mmCIF file of C-alpha atoms and ligand atoms in Angstrom:
data_model
loop_
_atom_site.group_PDB
_atom_site.id
_atom_site.type_symbol
_atom_site.label_atom_id
_atom_site.label_comp_id
_atom_site.label_asym_id
_atom_site.label_seq_id
_atom_site.Cartn_x
_atom_site.Cartn_y
_atom_site.Cartn_z
ATOM 1 C CA MET A 16 0.000 0.000 0.000
ATOM 2 C CA THR A 17 1.372 3.429 -0.949
ATOM 3 C CA LEU A 18 1.141 5.916 1.885
ATOM 4 C CA THR A 19 1.854 9.631 1.910
ATOM 5 C CA LEU A 20 2.265 11.504 5.171
ATOM 6 C CA TYR A 21 1.847 15.234 5.547
ATOM 7 C CA SER A 22 3.784 15.971 8.706
ATOM 8 C CA MET A 23 5.313 18.880 10.573
ATOM 9 C CA PRO A 24 8.969 18.189 11.434
ATOM 10 C CA SER A 25 8.873 20.134 14.717
ATOM 11 C CA SER A 26 5.566 18.768 16.026
ATOM 12 C CA GLY A 27 5.021 15.957 18.509
ATOM 13 C CA ASN A 28 1.729 14.984 16.886
ATOM 14 C CA SER A 29 3.552 14.406 13.604
ATOM 15 C CA CYS A 30 6.577 12.799 15.240
ATOM 16 C CA LYS A 31 4.453 10.070 16.802
ATOM 17 C CA VAL A 32 3.116 9.034 13.378
ATOM 18 C CA ARG A 33 6.608 8.950 11.846
ATOM 19 C CA LEU A 34 7.738 6.850 14.814
ATOM 20 C CA MET A 35 4.837 4.394 14.386
ATOM 21 C CA LEU A 36 5.585 4.041 10.674
ATOM 22 C CA GLY A 37 9.232 3.340 11.535
ATOM 23 C CA LEU A 38 8.382 0.760 14.194
ATOM 24 C CA LEU A 39 6.021 -0.985 11.770
ATOM 25 C CA ASP A 40 8.697 -0.816 9.057
ATOM 26 C CA ARG A 41 6.242 0.858 6.673
ATOM 27 C CA THR A 42 7.492 2.782 3.669
ATOM 28 C CA TYR A 43 5.818 6.065 2.795
ATOM 29 C CA SER A 44 6.323 9.346 1.001
ATOM 30 C CA HIS A 45 6.810 12.297 3.281
ATOM 31 C CA VAL A 46 5.612 15.844 2.701
ATOM 32 C CA GLY A 47 7.085 18.183 5.306
ATOM 33 C CA LEU A 48 4.921 21.173 6.250
ATOM 34 C CA GLU A 49 6.709 23.256 8.881
ATOM 35 C CA TYR A 50 4.946 25.797 11.073
ATOM 36 C CA GLU A 51 4.552 29.251 9.524
ATOM 37 C CA THR A 52 5.915 28.327 6.082
ATOM 38 C CA PRO A 53 4.484 29.051 2.617
ATOM 39 C CA GLU A 54 4.166 25.271 2.090
ATOM 40 C CA LEU A 55 1.824 24.966 5.084
ATOM 41 C CA ALA A 56 -0.160 28.008 3.962
ATOM 42 C CA ASP A 57 -0.521 26.448 0.478
ATOM 43 C CA ALA A 58 -1.715 23.165 1.972
ATOM 44 C CA HIS A 59 -4.394 25.077 3.891
ATOM 45 C CA THR A 60 -5.405 26.985 0.780
ATOM 46 C CA THR A 61 -5.692 23.927 -1.434
ATOM 47 C CA GLY A 62 -7.640 22.003 1.214
ATOM 48 C CA ALA A 63 -4.978 19.281 1.376
ATOM 49 C CA LEU A 64 -5.335 19.069 5.157
ATOM 50 C CA ALA A 65 -8.504 17.283 6.206
ATOM 51 C CA MET A 66 -9.673 18.919 9.470
ATOM 52 C CA GLY A 67 -7.188 21.728 8.842
ATOM 53 C CA LYS A 68 -4.231 20.342 10.793
ATOM 54 C CA VAL A 69 -1.086 18.261 10.340
ATOM 55 C CA PRO A 70 -0.497 15.286 10.394
ATOM 56 C CA VAL A 71 -2.646 13.767 7.662
ATOM 57 C CA LEU A 72 -2.050 10.309 6.212
ATOM 58 C CA ILE A 73 -3.115 9.777 2.593
ATOM 59 C CA LEU A 74 -3.991 6.167 1.793
ATOM 60 C CA ASP A 75 -3.385 4.592 -1.602
ATOM 61 C CA ASP A 76 -6.990 5.206 -2.710
ATOM 62 C CA GLY A 77 -6.618 8.909 -1.878
ATOM 63 C CA THR A 78 -8.506 8.775 1.430
ATOM 64 C CA ALA A 79 -7.189 11.478 3.777
ATOM 65 C CA LEU A 80 -6.909 10.411 7.405
ATOM 66 C CA PRO A 81 -6.359 13.272 9.894
ATOM 67 C CA GLU A 82 -5.712 13.250 13.680
ATOM 68 C CA SER A 83 -2.440 11.740 14.838
ATOM 69 C CA ASN A 84 -3.931 9.219 17.255
ATOM 70 C CA ALA A 85 -6.545 8.068 14.738
ATOM 71 C CA ILE A 86 -3.684 7.477 12.312
ATOM 72 C CA LEU A 87 -1.802 5.462 14.948
ATOM 73 C CA CYS A 88 -4.886 3.309 15.558
ATOM 74 C CA TYR A 89 -5.376 2.780 11.829
ATOM 75 C CA LEU A 90 -1.749 1.746 11.298
ATOM 76 C CA ALA A 91 -1.759 -0.494 14.383
ATOM 77 C CA ASP A 92 -4.949 -2.339 13.478
ATOM 78 C CA GLY A 93 -4.299 -6.075 13.356
ATOM 79 C CA THR A 94 -0.824 -5.762 14.883
ATOM 80 C CA SER A 95 0.467 -6.251 18.418
ATOM 81 C CA TRP A 96 0.433 -2.456 18.835
ATOM 82 C CA MET A 97 -3.372 -2.532 19.281
ATOM 83 C CA PRO A 98 -4.744 -5.173 21.674
ATOM 84 C CA SER A 99 -7.383 -7.429 20.112
ATOM 85 C CA ASP A 100 -9.476 -7.821 23.280
ATOM 86 C CA ALA A 101 -12.064 -5.221 24.307
ATOM 87 C CA LEU A 102 -10.532 -4.440 27.697
ATOM 88 C CA GLY A 103 -7.022 -4.161 26.319
ATOM 89 C CA ARG A 104 -8.234 -1.844 23.546
ATOM 90 C CA ALA A 105 -10.196 0.271 26.015
ATOM 91 C CA ARG A 106 -7.160 0.623 28.310
ATOM 92 C CA THR A 107 -5.021 1.583 25.331
ATOM 93 C CA LEU A 108 -7.527 4.168 24.119
ATOM 94 C CA GLY A 109 -7.807 5.533 27.661
ATOM 95 C CA TRP A 110 -4.149 6.571 27.497
ATOM 96 C CA VAL A 111 -4.582 7.844 23.937
ATOM 97 C CA PHE A 112 -7.417 10.129 25.112
ATOM 98 C CA PHE A 113 -5.349 11.140 28.155
ATOM 99 C CA GLU A 114 -2.613 12.230 25.750
ATOM 100 C CA GLN A 115 -4.844 14.604 23.806
ATOM 101 C CA ASN A 116 -6.923 15.867 26.729
ATOM 102 C CA ARG A 117 -4.454 16.244 29.553
ATOM 103 C CA HIS A 118 -0.900 15.782 28.320
ATOM 104 C CA GLU A 119 -0.679 17.581 24.970
ATOM 105 C CA THR A 120 -2.679 20.540 26.255
ATOM 106 C CA VAL A 121 -0.029 21.234 28.874
ATOM 107 C CA ILE A 122 3.284 19.597 27.937
ATOM 108 C CA ALA A 123 3.218 20.466 24.227
ATOM 109 C CA VAL A 124 1.694 23.882 24.857
ATOM 110 C CA ARG A 125 4.479 24.921 27.256
ATOM 111 C CA ALA A 126 7.101 23.673 24.778
ATOM 112 C CA ALA A 127 5.443 25.647 21.969
ATOM 113 C CA LEU A 128 5.317 28.833 24.056
ATOM 114 C CA GLN A 129 9.022 28.441 24.807
ATOM 115 C CA ASN A 130 10.142 27.590 21.304
ATOM 116 C CA TYR A 131 7.961 29.366 18.739
ATOM 117 C CA GLU A 132 8.901 33.030 18.431
ATOM 118 C CA SER A 133 5.406 33.983 17.318
ATOM 119 C CA ARG A 134 3.919 32.623 20.571
ATOM 120 C CA ALA A 135 6.408 34.245 22.935
ATOM 121 C CA HIS A 136 3.961 37.025 23.814
ATOM 122 C CA LEU A 137 1.611 34.397 25.268
ATOM 123 C CA ALA A 138 4.317 33.008 27.563
ATOM 124 C CA THR A 139 3.590 35.208 30.560
ATOM 125 C CA PRO A 140 5.451 34.222 33.763
ATOM 126 C CA GLN A 141 2.171 33.246 35.430
ATOM 127 C CA ARG A 142 1.078 31.013 32.538
ATOM 128 C CA MET A 143 4.473 29.328 32.358
ATOM 129 C CA VAL A 144 4.429 28.546 36.083
ATOM 130 C CA GLU A 145 0.875 27.203 35.879
ATOM 131 C CA LEU A 146 1.794 25.006 32.904
ATOM 132 C CA LEU A 147 4.902 23.774 34.708
ATOM 133 C CA ASP A 148 2.892 22.743 37.764
ATOM 134 C CA SER A 149 0.105 21.121 35.720
ATOM 135 C CA GLY A 150 2.672 19.334 33.557
ATOM 136 C CA HIS A 151 4.402 17.876 36.592
ATOM 137 C CA ARG A 152 1.020 16.606 37.827
ATOM 138 C CA VAL A 153 0.321 14.977 34.446
ATOM 139 C CA LEU A 154 3.779 13.400 34.405
ATOM 140 C CA ARG A 155 3.173 12.124 37.958
ATOM 141 C CA VAL A 156 0.127 10.173 36.701
ATOM 142 C CA MET A 157 2.354 8.449 34.149
ATOM 143 C CA GLU A 158 5.184 7.977 36.647
ATOM 144 C CA ASP A 159 2.938 6.268 39.210
ATOM 145 C CA HIS A 160 1.518 3.979 36.541
ATOM 146 C CA LEU A 161 4.918 3.077 35.091
ATOM 147 C CA ALA A 162 6.449 2.456 38.518
ATOM 148 C CA ASP A 163 5.236 -1.140 38.439
ATOM 149 C CA GLN A 164 4.696 -1.873 34.763
ATOM 150 C CA ALA A 165 6.900 -1.599 31.695
ATOM 151 C CA TRP A 166 4.293 -0.340 29.239
ATOM 152 C CA LEU A 167 1.303 1.935 29.659
ATOM 153 C CA ALA A 168 -1.508 -0.365 28.570
ATOM 154 C CA GLY A 169 -0.484 -3.966 29.112
ATOM 155 C CA ASP A 170 2.433 -6.343 28.947
ATOM 156 C CA THR A 171 3.643 -5.229 25.523
ATOM 157 C CA PRO A 172 4.139 -1.832 23.860
ATOM 158 C CA SER A 173 1.032 -0.359 22.234
ATOM 159 C CA VAL A 174 -0.124 2.798 20.483
ATOM 160 C CA ALA A 175 -0.623 4.257 23.966
ATOM 161 C CA ASP A 176 3.154 4.282 24.440
ATOM 162 C CA ILE A 177 3.753 5.838 21.035
ATOM 163 C CA ALA A 178 1.065 8.501 21.483
ATOM 164 C CA LEU A 179 2.657 9.600 24.752
ATOM 165 C CA TYR A 180 6.295 9.134 23.804
ATOM 166 C CA ALA A 181 6.730 12.069 21.432
ATOM 167 C CA CYS A 182 6.042 15.042 23.686
ATOM 168 C CA THR A 183 7.206 13.288 26.873
ATOM 169 C CA HIS A 184 10.558 12.592 25.232
ATOM 170 C CA THR A 185 11.110 16.320 24.685
ATOM 171 C CA ALA A 186 9.301 17.584 27.799
ATOM 172 C CA GLY A 187 12.584 18.455 29.519
ATOM 173 C CA SER A 188 14.569 19.834 26.602
ATOM 174 C CA GLN A 189 11.723 21.764 24.951
ATOM 175 C CA GLY A 190 9.214 22.329 27.742
ATOM 176 C CA GLY A 191 11.517 22.890 30.715
ATOM 177 C CA PHE A 192 9.892 20.150 32.804
ATOM 178 C CA GLU A 193 12.013 18.602 35.579
ATOM 179 C CA MET A 194 12.373 15.114 34.153
ATOM 180 C CA HIS A 195 14.924 14.006 36.770
ATOM 181 C CA ARG A 196 11.911 13.720 39.120
ATOM 182 C CA PHE A 197 10.422 10.892 37.003
ATOM 183 C CA ALA A 198 12.703 7.844 37.051
ATOM 184 C CA ALA A 199 10.076 5.363 35.819
ATOM 185 C CA ILE A 200 9.222 7.623 32.870
ATOM 186 C CA ASN A 201 12.901 7.912 31.967
ATOM 187 C CA ASP A 202 13.271 4.108 32.032
ATOM 188 C CA TRP A 203 10.150 3.790 29.849
ATOM 189 C CA LEU A 204 11.508 6.346 27.356
ATOM 190 C CA ALA A 205 14.721 4.294 27.162
ATOM 191 C CA ARG A 206 12.735 1.093 26.554
ATOM 192 C CA ILE A 207 10.913 2.743 23.641
ATOM 193 C CA SER A 208 14.097 4.090 22.070
ATOM 194 C CA ALA A 209 15.558 0.553 22.224
ATOM 195 C CA LEU A 210 12.696 -0.979 20.201
ATOM 196 C CA PRO A 211 13.590 -2.405 16.760
ATOM 197 C CA GLY A 212 12.695 0.122 14.078
ATOM 198 C CA TYR A 213 12.873 3.087 16.454
ATOM 199 C CA ILE A 214 13.685 6.330 14.673
ATOM 200 C CA GLU A 215 14.805 9.559 16.256
ATOM 201 C CA LEU A 216 12.066 12.160 16.347
ATOM 202 C CA ASP A 217 14.130 14.522 14.237
ATOM 203 C CA ASP A 218 14.944 11.824 11.681
ATOM 204 C CA ILE A 219 12.825 13.287 8.904
ATOM 205 C CA PRO A 220 12.476 11.250 5.678
ATOM 206 C CA THR A 221 13.707 13.117 2.600
HETATM 207 N N1 GSH B 317 -5.381 16.744 17.515
HETATM 208 C C1 GSH B 317 -4.577 16.944 16.339
HETATM 209 C C2 GSH B 317 -3.761 18.206 16.538
HETATM 210 C C3 GSH B 317 -3.004 18.552 15.279
HETATM 211 C C4 GSH B 317 -2.334 19.901 15.404
HETATM 212 O O1 GSH B 317 -2.628 20.709 16.302
HETATM 213 N N2 GSH B 317 -1.408 20.155 14.481
HETATM 214 C C5 GSH B 317 -0.673 21.385 14.519
HETATM 215 C C6 GSH B 317 0.806 21.088 14.723
HETATM 216 S S1 GSH B 317 1.040 20.233 16.260
HETATM 217 C C7 GSH B 317 -0.862 22.125 13.203
HETATM 218 O O2 GSH B 317 -1.281 21.550 12.217
HETATM 219 N N3 GSH B 317 -0.508 23.418 13.186
HETATM 220 C C8 GSH B 317 -0.490 24.184 11.989
HETATM 221 C C9 GSH B 317 -1.707 24.985 11.734
HETATM 222 O O3 GSH B 317 -2.634 24.994 12.563
HETATM 223 O O4 GSH B 317 -1.719 25.658 10.699
HETATM 224 C C10 GSH B 317 -3.674 15.718 16.103
HETATM 225 O O5 GSH B 317 -3.348 15.033 17.082
HETATM 226 O O6 GSH B 317 -3.331 15.430 14.948
#
């Protein structure tokens, strides 16, 4: 099957899809659309981005699949990355929803305020402190869970781990979160980066 991925090199939501494709050893064409570039503006203008955001996966029949976690679930279907039993799937999706509702909205937002020039005016000291505190609380939820299990949603790695890996991996370097406080998360990050097919988040296909 020929796949094309519209993805933003600097974005965690896009990184997680590139990582999943790497772990599944899938080949695909990559169209890079970086934040605030003419290429991204063109993609908006031409309607190439279903739901108006990146990433979008284009299937071989031309179907456009938006939403990073929906793409992960699609790619993982029928593989060990998505449990086949109802409870296992529900647990996996629970973490996937946690990622978009509670994790991305704090961890990725603080990183974006710190790193995108155009958002610097929104990074007031009060907001940054609030995001830091909320982020540490979100990371504590993961830390407590990972303290006695290797993977988020069962005995083997799943899309839950991939959904949460991208922005957790860069939470310290890009978001300023105090990752030394989260030993179990750091061990989990190391387990993911040791998986066969793992690709660095900044390893962008040409
Ligand atoms: N919930 C969506 C969020 C996608 C999203 O917010 N994408 C951002 C980059 S992280 C984007 O497309 N920004 C460019 C724009 O809005 O023009 C997902 O997980 O795919």
